[in-house]
Amino acid sequence: MAHEGSSSAGGGAGSTGSSRGDGRGGDGLDRDGRDHDDQGLDGGGRDDDQAVGGRSHAANAILISVVAAIGGFLFGFDTAVINGAVDALAGEFELSAGLTGFAVSCALLGCVVGAWFAGSAADRFGRPRVMVAAAVLFTASAIGSGLAFGVWDLIFWRVVGGLGVGVASVIAPAYIAEIAPAAIRGRLGSLQQLAIVTGIFLALLSDAFLAGQAGGASEDLWLGLAAWRWMFIAGIVPAVLYGVLALTIPESPRFLVARGEDTRARDVLLRLMSGRAARERITAIKKSMEGEHLVGLANLKGPRLGLRPIVWVGILLSLFQQLVGINVIFYYSTTLWRSVGFEESDALTITVITSVTNVVVTVIAILLVDRVGRRPLLLTGSAMMTLSLGAMALSFTQSTGSGDDVSLGAPWSTIALVAANVFVVGFGVSWGPVVWVLLGEMFPNALRAPALAVAAAAQWVANFAVSTTFPWMSQNLGLSVTYGGYAVFALLSGLFVLTQVQETKGRELEDMTGATGRDRGADRQPATTG
């Protein structure tokens, strides 16, 4: 596979081999012992800003990160595509409400398992190989779900897709963090969230297109298959693209150094930084791994309830990201939009507006995360979410009716509508992308993959819990209490960041010690650039 070689991975932008034809060995030294790297060159007479193949180091990092982020696209696509198919498949298989709900949410169980094992698999087999495995799972799920002959068959393939989503949720942020230069790592890490919301948007758009072509999701479209089946089958295209492109990107230099493959690690780093910086980075990676003899999940053991403190910080970041209720906040969005003039039949318009808003605010986060830092964005997002959720809770104290028939009169309907959109903006510019950035970079090198796996698994468990408890809470406790509970978690998330989360902006991964609590000096640490 292309990523295993050291000469041409990445379509011609490849790295130098260990034996060169210019009179120098793979260590960058002339035969007379002079080190050309110390002259500000990477050993081949190229300027520090130019990588092998003519592209700049930053351009190489961006292209590699975009490929890795396609896993996030599949993550969003797979979790959203069933929205347009659920009513049609429920009718075809004659499902009860409970079984329909499980057919939708069962993928989350696969996500938990996939995330849990992704870290140890990545540390054993390498990052790109695990990406390819995720692509295979996505492809199998798309085919199996589209050709399902019964509900339990469908559920099985949905769980298989969930395994792929769980793997992608771990491997993409870890790999991007390990590849990206510190100065732009936040922006590249945020590509994961941008890919997720883009995948959600295109899944919903493709659902609407296919249903429109057939005259309904349950109507036959092509080859005698109903439109809802083609909604799943459409996922084959991005899944295969992901698998093919994953074969073209290099292995993580941190993974290679851990396996003693320093020459290959240096070849990868030369695509991302100058020769001197590459050599220094390898030394720093080795030093950061000193004293870490345990592997996998065993390396996470520590004094706080059996885990290291930094692992708990990652877990709680993941939990708070879900406990603010982002995945159910628009459960009654149709009612809110209808109260200001939209018809219930305008569901696609509502979905498109919400999805585009998500994409736009994620782009804003990408532009800000390396400028203002991770902590300021998270704290701002927590404040916006607390206030907006509080406003929604207050608004629904004035509601009439219950269940799907709940209604709000003026001015509370407008207040609730504005608050809901402020919540989406607040989450999208902060906790949506920034948590993925932090999870990819905050752990020491020896802990990164397994710690991220545990944190991501916790996130999927919380996602499942919030999604399944919301209907009961809204029916039995009321929307005011439910949204009020989410507001409390939003407030707690801000306090948690204020007291436990360090700023990581501009710091190299090798400088991540695993310390917790506020780091007042992090912003003053210069990034090592190539």
Protein backbone atom coordinates (compact mmCIF):
# COMPACT_ATOMS: atom_id res chain seq x y z
CA MET A 1 0.00 0.00 0.00
CA ALA A 2 1.17 3.49 -0.82
CA HIS A 3 1.30 4.74 2.72
CA GLU A 4 3.76 2.01 3.66
CA GLY A 5 6.37 3.18 1.21
CA SER A 6 8.68 6.12 1.71
CA SER A 7 9.06 7.30 -1.84
CA SER A 8 5.80 8.23 -3.50
CA ALA A 9 2.88 8.34 -1.09
CA GLY A 10 0.48 11.11 -1.82
CA GLY A 11 0.57 11.13 -5.59
CA GLY A 12 4.04 12.38 -6.28
CA ALA A 13 4.47 14.55 -3.23
CA GLY A 14 6.30 11.66 -1.69
CA SER A 15 9.16 11.72 0.71
CA THR A 16 12.79 10.97 0.18
CA GLY A 17 14.10 7.46 0.53
CA SER A 18 16.70 6.28 2.95
CA SER A 19 19.31 6.08 0.21
CA ARG A 20 19.76 9.10 -2.04
CA GLY A 21 21.40 9.65 -5.36
CA ASP A 22 22.90 13.05 -4.48
CA GLY A 23 25.87 11.81 -2.50
CA ARG A 24 24.12 11.89 0.83
CA GLY A 25 22.77 9.16 3.06
CA GLY A 26 19.27 8.95 4.52
CA ASP A 27 20.38 10.91 7.58
CA GLY A 28 20.77 14.14 5.55
CA LEU A 29 24.58 14.23 5.87
CA ASP A 30 27.11 14.62 3.10
CA ARG A 31 29.72 11.88 2.91
CA ASP A 32 32.20 14.35 4.36
CA GLY A 33 29.98 14.65 7.43
CA ARG A 34 28.53 18.12 6.83
CA ASP A 35 24.86 18.54 7.79
CA HIS A 36 23.01 20.47 5.13
CA ASP A 37 19.89 20.51 7.27
CA ASP A 38 21.61 22.87 9.70
CA GLN A 39 21.93 25.37 6.86
CA GLY A 40 18.16 25.82 6.86
CA LEU A 41 17.61 23.32 4.05
CA ASP A 42 15.94 19.94 4.19
CA GLY A 43 18.96 18.17 2.76
CA GLY A 44 18.06 18.59 -0.90
CA GLY A 45 18.76 22.26 -1.44
CA ARG A 46 15.12 23.26 -1.00
CA ASP A 47 13.98 26.25 0.98
CA ASP A 48 12.44 25.54 4.39
CA ASP A 49 9.03 26.62 3.09
CA GLN A 50 9.06 24.07 0.27
CA ALA A 51 8.38 20.37 0.71
CA VAL A 52 9.16 17.50 -1.63
CA GLY A 53 7.15 17.82 -4.85
CA GLY A 54 7.05 21.64 -4.92
CA ARG A 55 4.13 22.16 -2.54
CA SER A 56 4.64 24.07 0.68
CA HIS A 57 4.73 22.26 3.99
CA ALA A 58 1.41 23.85 4.99
CA ALA A 59 -0.21 22.76 1.71
CA ASN A 60 0.89 19.17 2.28
CA ALA A 61 -0.49 19.23 5.82
CA ILE A 62 -3.82 20.59 4.57
CA LEU A 63 -4.18 18.01 1.78
CA ILE A 64 -3.33 15.12 4.10
CA SER A 65 -5.74 16.41 6.76
CA VAL A 66 -8.56 16.80 4.23
CA VAL A 67 -8.22 13.13 3.28
CA ALA A 68 -8.33 12.07 6.93
CA ALA A 69 -11.36 14.30 7.52
CA ILE A 70 -13.37 12.39 4.90
CA GLY A 71 -13.92 9.93 7.74
CA GLY A 72 -15.81 12.73 9.49
CA PHE A 73 -17.91 13.23 6.35
CA LEU A 74 -18.89 9.56 6.43
CA PHE A 75 -19.53 9.92 10.17
CA GLY A 76 -22.10 12.69 9.45
CA PHE A 77 -23.53 11.04 6.33
CA ASP A 78 -24.09 7.66 7.97
CA THR A 79 -25.77 9.07 11.07
CA ALA A 80 -28.09 11.40 9.12
CA VAL A 81 -29.02 9.38 6.03
CA ILE A 82 -31.66 7.33 7.85
CA ASN A 83 -33.73 10.46 8.55
CA GLY A 84 -35.19 10.44 5.05
CA ALA A 85 -35.71 6.68 5.01
CA VAL A 86 -37.21 5.99 8.42
CA ASP A 87 -40.91 6.40 7.59
CA ALA A 88 -40.65 4.37 4.39
CA LEU A 89 -38.75 1.47 5.93
CA ALA A 90 -41.07 1.47 8.93
CA GLY A 91 -43.98 1.04 6.51
CA GLU A 92 -42.29 -1.63 4.41
CA PHE A 93 -41.28 -3.75 7.40
CA GLU A 94 -44.44 -2.88 9.41
CA LEU A 95 -42.47 -1.73 12.44
CA SER A 96 -43.81 -0.63 15.79
CA ALA A 97 -42.77 2.77 17.11
CA GLY A 98 -40.31 1.14 19.51
CA LEU A 99 -38.66 -1.01 16.87
CA THR A 100 -38.51 1.93 14.48
CA GLY A 101 -36.71 3.97 17.13
CA PHE A 102 -34.23 1.16 17.75
CA ALA A 103 -33.57 0.77 14.01
CA VAL A 104 -32.58 4.44 13.99
CA SER A 105 -30.54 4.50 17.21
CA CYS A 106 -28.89 1.06 17.01
CA ALA A 107 -26.00 2.50 15.02
CA LEU A 108 -24.92 4.33 18.17
CA LEU A 109 -24.20 0.98 19.84
CA GLY A 110 -21.82 0.15 17.01
CA CYS A 111 -20.25 3.60 17.44
CA VAL A 112 -19.41 2.85 21.06
CA VAL A 113 -17.71 -0.46 20.20
CA GLY A 114 -15.90 0.96 17.17
CA ALA A 115 -14.55 3.91 19.14
CA TRP A 116 -13.46 1.71 22.06
CA PHE A 117 -11.27 -0.56 19.93
CA ALA A 118 -10.09 2.04 17.39
CA GLY A 119 -7.27 3.36 19.55
CA SER A 120 -5.59 0.02 20.21
CA ALA A 121 -6.06 -0.96 16.55
CA ALA A 122 -4.45 2.31 15.40
CA ASP A 123 -1.49 1.77 17.71
CA ARG A 124 -1.04 -1.78 16.46
CA PHE A 125 -1.69 -1.50 12.72
CA GLY A 126 -1.18 2.19 11.99
CA ARG A 127 -3.53 5.09 11.30
CA PRO A 128 -4.10 4.78 7.51
CA ARG A 129 -4.74 1.03 7.70
CA VAL A 130 -7.46 1.62 10.28
CA MET A 131 -8.97 4.30 8.02
CA VAL A 132 -9.17 1.72 5.25
CA ALA A 133 -10.88 -0.69 7.65
CA ALA A 134 -13.43 2.00 8.52
CA ALA A 135 -14.06 2.60 4.81
CA VAL A 136 -14.72 -1.14 4.34
CA LEU A 137 -17.24 -1.07 7.21
CA PHE A 138 -18.98 1.98 5.74
CA THR A 139 -19.16 0.34 2.30
CA ALA A 140 -20.53 -2.93 3.67
CA SER A 141 -23.14 -1.06 5.71
CA ALA A 142 -24.27 1.00 2.71
CA ILE A 143 -24.76 -2.11 0.57
CA GLY A 144 -26.30 -4.25 3.32
CA SER A 145 -28.70 -1.55 4.54
CA GLY A 146 -29.82 -0.76 1.00
CA LEU A 147 -30.53 -4.42 0.23
CA ALA A 148 -31.94 -5.37 3.65
CA PHE A 149 -34.68 -8.01 3.50
CA GLY A 150 -35.98 -7.47 7.04
CA VAL A 151 -35.68 -5.21 10.06
CA TRP A 152 -33.11 -7.32 11.92
CA ASP A 153 -31.00 -7.54 8.80
CA LEU A 154 -31.19 -3.75 8.55
CA ILE A 155 -30.28 -3.34 12.21
CA PHE A 156 -27.24 -5.58 11.77
CA TRP A 157 -25.92 -3.48 8.88
CA ARG A 158 -26.68 -0.26 10.75
CA VAL A 159 -24.54 -1.52 13.63
CA VAL A 160 -21.77 -2.35 11.15
CA GLY A 161 -21.96 1.22 9.89
CA GLY A 162 -21.85 2.40 13.50
CA LEU A 163 -18.58 0.51 13.97
CA GLY A 164 -17.15 2.52 11.08
CA VAL A 165 -18.45 5.78 12.52
CA GLY A 166 -16.90 4.98 15.90
CA VAL A 167 -13.55 4.19 14.31
CA ALA A 168 -13.63 7.38 12.21
CA SER A 169 -14.50 9.48 15.27
CA VAL A 170 -11.23 8.38 16.88
CA ILE A 171 -8.77 8.00 14.06
CA ALA A 172 -9.38 11.27 12.18
CA PRO A 173 -8.73 13.74 15.05
CA ALA A 174 -5.77 11.71 16.34
CA TYR A 175 -4.12 11.45 12.92
CA ILE A 176 -4.72 15.11 11.98
CA ALA A 177 -3.26 16.28 15.30
CA GLU A 178 -0.16 14.12 14.75
CA ILE A 179 0.37 15.40 11.22
CA ALA A 180 -0.49 19.09 11.58
CA PRO A 181 2.06 21.80 12.47
CA ALA A 182 1.27 23.39 15.83
CA ALA A 183 0.58 26.83 14.31
CA ILE A 184 -2.37 25.54 12.24
CA ARG A 185 -3.30 22.38 14.15
CA GLY A 186 -6.52 23.86 15.50
CA ARG A 187 -7.76 24.82 12.05
CA LEU A 188 -6.89 21.44 10.58
CA GLY A 189 -8.38 19.61 13.57
CA SER A 190 -11.62 21.55 13.06
CA LEU A 191 -11.91 20.02 9.58
CA GLN A 192 -13.31 16.95 11.37
CA GLN A 193 -16.38 18.87 12.55
CA LEU A 194 -16.73 20.68 9.21
CA ALA A 195 -16.71 17.30 7.47
CA ILE A 196 -19.33 15.95 9.90
CA VAL A 197 -21.81 18.79 9.38
CA THR A 198 -21.17 18.73 5.61
CA GLY A 199 -21.87 14.99 5.61
CA ILE A 200 -25.12 15.57 7.49
CA PHE A 201 -26.14 18.31 5.06
CA LEU A 202 -25.41 16.26 1.93
CA ALA A 203 -27.10 13.15 3.36
CA LEU A 204 -30.30 15.12 3.96
CA LEU A 205 -30.02 16.77 0.56
CA SER A 206 -29.47 13.44 -1.24
CA ASP A 207 -32.42 11.94 0.67
CA ALA A 208 -34.65 14.75 -0.54
CA PHE A 209 -33.36 14.45 -4.13
CA LEU A 210 -33.86 10.68 -4.32
CA ALA A 211 -37.31 10.85 -2.75
CA GLY A 212 -38.23 13.64 -5.15
CA GLN A 213 -37.07 11.65 -8.18
CA ALA A 214 -39.16 8.65 -7.14
CA GLY A 215 -42.19 10.61 -5.97
CA GLY A 216 -41.69 9.47 -2.39
CA ALA A 217 -39.18 7.56 -0.29
CA SER A 218 -41.25 4.36 -0.47
CA GLU A 219 -41.66 4.48 -4.26
CA ASP A 220 -39.47 2.51 -6.68
CA LEU A 221 -36.60 4.48 -8.20
CA TRP A 222 -34.02 2.41 -10.14
CA LEU A 223 -33.56 -1.33 -10.71
CA GLY A 224 -36.80 -2.06 -8.90
CA LEU A 225 -35.44 -0.71 -5.60
CA ALA A 226 -37.33 1.85 -3.52
CA ALA A 227 -35.85 5.33 -3.08
CA TRP A 228 -35.15 4.72 0.63
CA ARG A 229 -32.84 1.87 -0.30
CA TRP A 230 -30.88 4.11 -2.68
CA MET A 231 -30.46 6.60 0.17
CA PHE A 232 -28.29 4.04 1.95
CA ILE A 233 -26.59 2.76 -1.23
CA ALA A 234 -25.48 6.32 -2.07
CA GLY A 235 -23.03 6.06 0.83
CA ILE A 236 -20.88 3.69 -1.24
CA VAL A 237 -19.42 6.61 -3.21
CA PRO A 238 -17.82 8.57 -0.34
CA ALA A 239 -16.87 5.32 1.46
CA VAL A 240 -14.88 3.98 -1.50
CA LEU A 241 -13.31 7.40 -2.08
CA TYR A 242 -12.22 7.48 1.56
CA GLY A 243 -10.66 4.03 1.37
CA VAL A 244 -8.77 4.76 -1.84
CA LEU A 245 -7.43 8.12 -0.66
CA ALA A 246 -6.43 6.65 2.72
CA LEU A 247 -3.96 4.49 0.80
CA THR A 248 -2.20 7.62 -0.48
CA ILE A 249 -1.46 9.40 2.80
CA PRO A 250 1.63 8.78 4.94
CA GLU A 251 1.73 7.03 8.27
CA SER A 252 1.78 9.17 11.40
CA PRO A 253 5.39 10.05 12.33
CA ARG A 254 4.56 9.47 16.01
CA PHE A 255 3.44 5.92 15.19
CA LEU A 256 6.60 5.29 13.15
CA VAL A 257 8.94 6.57 15.87
CA ALA A 258 7.17 4.37 18.43
CA ARG A 259 7.97 1.39 16.18
CA GLY A 260 11.60 2.44 15.77
CA GLU A 261 11.18 3.44 12.11
CA ASP A 262 12.97 6.79 12.42
CA THR A 263 13.95 7.04 8.75
CA ARG A 264 10.36 6.69 7.56
CA ALA A 265 9.22 9.12 10.24
CA ARG A 266 11.75 11.67 9.03
CA ASP A 267 10.63 11.17 5.42
CA VAL A 268 7.06 11.99 6.46
CA LEU A 269 8.11 15.00 8.51
CA LEU A 270 10.13 16.40 5.58
CA ARG A 271 6.81 16.87 3.80
CA LEU A 272 5.63 19.00 6.71
CA MET A 273 8.69 20.90 7.95
CA SER A 274 12.37 21.61 7.31
CA GLY A 275 15.09 19.00 7.75
CA ARG A 276 16.43 20.47 11.00
CA ALA A 277 12.91 20.75 12.45
CA ALA A 278 12.17 17.17 11.41
CA ARG A 279 15.24 15.86 13.21
CA GLU A 280 14.41 17.88 16.32
CA ARG A 281 10.82 16.67 16.21
CA ILE A 282 11.89 13.02 16.15
CA THR A 283 14.10 13.64 19.18
CA ALA A 284 11.21 15.32 20.99
CA ILE A 285 8.83 12.47 20.13
CA LYS A 286 11.27 9.92 21.54
CA LYS A 287 11.72 11.94 24.71
CA SER A 288 7.95 12.27 25.18
CA MET A 289 7.61 8.49 25.04
CA GLU A 290 10.33 7.72 27.56
CA GLY A 291 9.16 5.73 30.56
CA GLU A 292 5.92 4.59 28.88
CA HIS A 293 6.21 0.81 28.72
CA LEU A 294 2.55 -0.15 28.86
CA VAL A 295 0.52 -0.20 25.68
CA GLY A 296 -3.13 0.33 24.84
CA LEU A 297 -5.76 0.86 27.50
CA ALA A 298 -3.40 -0.32 30.25
CA ASN A 299 -1.46 2.91 29.79
CA LEU A 300 -4.47 4.95 30.93
CA LYS A 301 -4.52 3.63 34.49
CA GLY A 302 -4.02 6.25 37.16
CA PRO A 303 -4.90 7.45 40.66
CA ARG A 304 -8.30 9.08 40.02
CA LEU A 305 -10.97 6.38 39.98
CA GLY A 306 -8.57 4.12 38.11
CA LEU A 307 -7.61 6.55 35.34
CA ARG A 308 -5.10 9.33 34.79
CA PRO A 309 -6.55 12.82 35.41
CA ILE A 310 -6.04 13.90 31.78
CA VAL A 311 -8.14 10.93 30.62
CA TRP A 312 -11.00 12.10 32.84
CA VAL A 313 -10.72 15.58 31.33
CA GLY A 314 -11.13 14.05 27.86
CA ILE A 315 -14.09 11.93 28.98
CA LEU A 316 -15.86 14.88 30.60
CA LEU A 317 -15.29 17.10 27.55
CA SER A 318 -16.99 14.40 25.48
CA LEU A 319 -19.86 14.01 27.94
CA PHE A 320 -20.55 17.74 28.16
CA GLN A 321 -20.55 18.01 24.38
CA GLN A 322 -23.57 15.67 24.35
CA LEU A 323 -25.27 16.51 27.65
CA VAL A 324 -26.12 20.04 26.48
CA GLY A 325 -28.68 18.32 24.23
CA ILE A 326 -27.38 19.25 20.79
CA ASN A 327 -28.76 16.10 19.15
CA VAL A 328 -32.32 16.65 20.35
CA ILE A 329 -32.60 20.43 20.63
CA PHE A 330 -34.59 20.59 17.41
CA TYR A 331 -36.98 17.80 18.36
CA TYR A 332 -39.72 20.46 18.30
CA SER A 333 -38.09 22.68 15.68
CA THR A 334 -41.05 22.32 13.30
CA THR A 335 -43.32 23.84 15.93
CA LEU A 336 -40.93 26.75 16.45
CA TRP A 337 -40.61 27.50 12.74
CA ARG A 338 -44.37 27.11 12.18
CA SER A 339 -45.01 29.71 14.88
CA VAL A 340 -43.32 32.39 12.77
CA GLY A 341 -45.02 31.58 9.47
CA PHE A 342 -43.51 28.35 8.12
CA GLU A 343 -45.73 25.40 7.23
CA GLU A 344 -45.04 21.89 8.47
CA SER A 345 -44.48 20.84 4.87
CA ASP A 346 -41.44 23.14 4.77
CA ALA A 347 -39.35 20.55 6.65
CA LEU A 348 -36.68 20.50 3.94
CA THR A 349 -36.29 24.27 4.08
CA ILE A 350 -35.95 24.10 7.85
CA THR A 351 -33.36 21.32 7.57
CA VAL A 352 -31.35 23.12 4.92
CA ILE A 353 -31.28 26.36 6.91
CA THR A 354 -30.16 24.54 10.05
CA SER A 355 -27.50 22.52 8.19
CA VAL A 356 -26.11 25.55 6.36
CA THR A 357 -25.96 27.42 9.68
CA ASN A 358 -23.94 24.54 11.12
CA VAL A 359 -21.50 24.62 8.22
CA VAL A 360 -21.07 28.43 8.33
CA VAL A 361 -20.40 28.61 12.07
CA THR A 362 -17.95 25.71 11.83
CA VAL A 363 -16.01 27.67 9.20
CA ILE A 364 -15.98 30.62 11.60
CA ALA A 365 -14.58 28.32 14.31
CA ILE A 366 -11.84 27.17 11.93
CA LEU A 367 -10.83 30.78 11.36
CA LEU A 368 -10.77 31.56 15.08
CA VAL A 369 -9.43 28.48 16.87
CA ASP A 370 -5.72 29.17 16.23
CA ARG A 371 -6.14 32.91 16.75
CA VAL A 372 -8.06 33.17 20.01
CA GLY A 373 -7.39 29.69 21.42
CA ARG A 374 -9.46 26.71 22.53
CA ARG A 375 -10.46 27.85 26.02
CA PRO A 376 -11.92 31.24 24.99
CA LEU A 377 -14.06 29.58 22.31
CA LEU A 378 -15.32 26.90 24.71
CA LEU A 379 -16.11 29.46 27.42
CA THR A 380 -17.93 31.70 24.94
CA GLY A 381 -19.89 28.73 23.64
CA SER A 382 -20.84 27.62 27.15
CA ALA A 383 -22.15 31.11 27.93
CA MET A 384 -24.18 31.28 24.70
CA MET A 385 -25.63 27.80 25.25
CA THR A 386 -26.51 28.48 28.90
CA LEU A 387 -28.36 31.69 28.07
CA SER A 388 -30.13 30.31 25.00
CA LEU A 389 -31.20 27.07 26.67
CA GLY A 390 -32.36 29.06 29.68
CA ALA A 391 -34.43 31.25 27.38
CA MET A 392 -35.97 28.15 25.77
CA ALA A 393 -36.76 26.67 29.18
CA LEU A 394 -38.42 29.93 30.22
CA SER A 395 -40.37 30.13 26.94
CA PHE A 396 -41.83 26.65 27.33
CA THR A 397 -43.23 27.54 30.76
CA GLN A 398 -45.76 29.48 28.68
CA SER A 399 -46.61 26.64 26.29
CA THR A 400 -49.98 25.02 25.86
CA GLY A 401 -50.72 21.47 24.81
CA SER A 402 -48.37 18.50 25.07
CA GLY A 403 -46.36 16.12 22.92
CA ASP A 404 -46.38 16.98 19.23
CA ASP A 405 -49.24 19.45 19.79
CA VAL A 406 -47.30 21.81 22.05
CA SER A 407 -47.64 25.43 20.99
CA LEU A 408 -46.29 28.80 22.02
CA GLY A 409 -47.96 32.15 21.74
CA ALA A 410 -46.31 35.49 20.99
CA PRO A 411 -43.79 36.70 22.04
CA TRP A 412 -42.57 33.38 23.49
CA SER A 413 -42.60 31.55 20.16
CA THR A 414 -40.22 34.12 18.67
CA ILE A 415 -38.01 34.08 21.76
CA ALA A 416 -37.79 30.29 21.65
CA LEU A 417 -37.02 30.30 17.93
CA VAL A 418 -34.25 32.87 18.27
CA ALA A 419 -32.85 31.07 21.33
CA ALA A 420 -32.77 27.73 19.50
CA ASN A 421 -30.76 29.22 16.66
CA VAL A 422 -28.42 31.03 19.06
CA PHE A 423 -27.83 27.67 20.70
CA VAL A 424 -26.91 26.07 17.37
CA VAL A 425 -24.52 28.94 16.62
CA GLY A 426 -22.98 28.82 20.09
CA PHE A 427 -22.41 25.07 19.89
CA GLY A 428 -21.24 25.11 16.29
CA VAL A 429 -18.57 27.74 16.87
CA SER A 430 -17.21 26.15 20.04
CA TRP A 431 -18.06 22.78 21.54
CA GLY A 432 -18.79 21.16 18.18
CA PRO A 433 -15.34 21.52 16.58
CA VAL A 434 -13.12 22.47 19.52
CA VAL A 435 -13.75 19.30 21.52
CA TRP A 436 -12.49 17.25 18.57
CA VAL A 437 -9.44 19.50 18.32
CA LEU A 438 -8.64 19.08 22.01
CA LEU A 439 -9.20 15.32 22.01
CA GLY A 440 -6.73 14.99 19.17
CA GLU A 441 -3.99 17.05 20.78
CA MET A 442 -4.34 17.20 24.58
CA PHE A 443 -3.03 13.73 25.45
CA PRO A 444 0.68 12.81 25.67
CA ASN A 445 1.98 10.85 22.67
CA ALA A 446 2.00 7.50 24.42
CA LEU A 447 -1.64 7.91 25.52
CA ARG A 448 -3.21 9.62 22.52
CA ALA A 449 -4.89 6.81 20.61
CA PRO A 450 -6.25 4.78 23.56
CA ALA A 451 -7.26 7.89 25.56
CA LEU A 452 -9.08 9.37 22.56
CA ALA A 453 -10.80 6.02 22.04
CA VAL A 454 -12.14 5.97 25.60
CA ALA A 455 -13.27 9.61 25.38
CA ALA A 456 -15.02 9.03 22.05
CA ALA A 457 -16.73 5.89 23.37
CA ALA A 458 -18.02 7.92 26.32
CA GLN A 459 -19.33 10.50 23.87
CA TRP A 460 -21.31 7.89 21.96
CA VAL A 461 -22.74 6.46 25.19
CA ALA A 462 -23.88 9.96 26.20
CA ASN A 463 -25.32 10.53 22.73
CA PHE A 464 -27.36 7.35 23.03
CA ALA A 465 -28.51 8.21 26.55
CA VAL A 466 -29.62 11.74 25.70
CA SER A 467 -31.37 10.68 22.49
CA THR A 468 -33.31 7.87 24.16
CA THR A 469 -34.29 9.77 27.34
CA PHE A 470 -35.48 12.96 25.63
CA PRO A 471 -38.93 11.67 24.55
CA TRP A 472 -39.66 10.40 28.07
CA MET A 473 -38.39 13.60 29.71
CA SER A 474 -40.36 15.87 27.39
CA GLN A 475 -43.56 13.88 27.91
CA ASN A 476 -43.30 13.35 31.67
CA LEU A 477 -41.27 16.33 32.89
CA GLY A 478 -42.14 18.85 30.21
CA LEU A 479 -39.97 20.76 27.76
CA SER A 480 -39.26 23.54 30.23
CA VAL A 481 -37.63 21.15 32.73
CA THR A 482 -35.88 19.24 29.94
CA TYR A 483 -34.30 22.30 28.35
CA GLY A 484 -33.57 23.66 31.81
CA GLY A 485 -31.59 20.51 32.55
CA TYR A 486 -29.55 20.99 29.39
CA ALA A 487 -28.93 24.59 30.46
CA VAL A 488 -27.50 23.37 33.75
CA PHE A 489 -25.08 21.10 31.90
CA ALA A 490 -24.10 24.02 29.65
CA LEU A 491 -23.29 26.09 32.74
CA LEU A 492 -21.30 23.23 34.27
CA SER A 493 -19.38 22.83 31.02
CA GLY A 494 -18.11 26.39 31.32
CA LEU A 495 -17.04 25.90 34.92
CA PHE A 496 -15.27 22.69 33.95
CA VAL A 497 -13.30 24.40 31.18
CA LEU A 498 -12.44 27.29 33.49
CA THR A 499 -10.96 25.02 36.15
CA GLN A 500 -9.72 21.88 34.41
CA VAL A 501 -8.90 22.44 30.73
CA GLN A 502 -5.51 23.75 29.65
CA GLU A 503 -4.96 25.98 26.64
CA THR A 504 -3.14 24.09 23.89
CA LYS A 505 -2.92 26.78 21.20
CA GLY A 506 0.54 26.91 19.62
CA ARG A 507 1.99 24.02 21.66
CA GLU A 508 3.67 21.03 20.08
CA LEU A 509 2.20 17.61 20.83
CA GLU A 510 5.45 16.66 22.55
CA ASP A 511 4.84 19.47 25.06
CA MET A 512 1.57 17.90 26.23
CA THR A 513 2.47 16.50 29.63
CA GLY A 514 -0.96 15.30 30.71
CA ALA A 515 -1.32 18.03 33.36
CA THR A 516 -4.81 19.34 34.11
CA GLY A 517 -6.12 22.63 35.40
CA ARG A 518 -5.75 26.09 33.96
CA ASP A 519 -2.47 26.70 32.12
CA ARG A 520 -1.82 30.43 32.20
CA GLY A 521 1.45 30.14 30.34
CA ALA A 522 0.37 28.02 27.38
CA ASP A 523 -0.35 30.97 25.12
CA ARG A 524 3.17 32.29 25.56
CA GLN A 525 4.82 29.10 24.32
CA PRO A 526 5.98 29.57 20.75
CA ALA A 527 5.17 26.95 18.15
CA THR A 528 8.00 25.11 16.46
CA THR A 529 7.47 25.73 12.78
CA GLY A 530 9.01 24.23 9.72
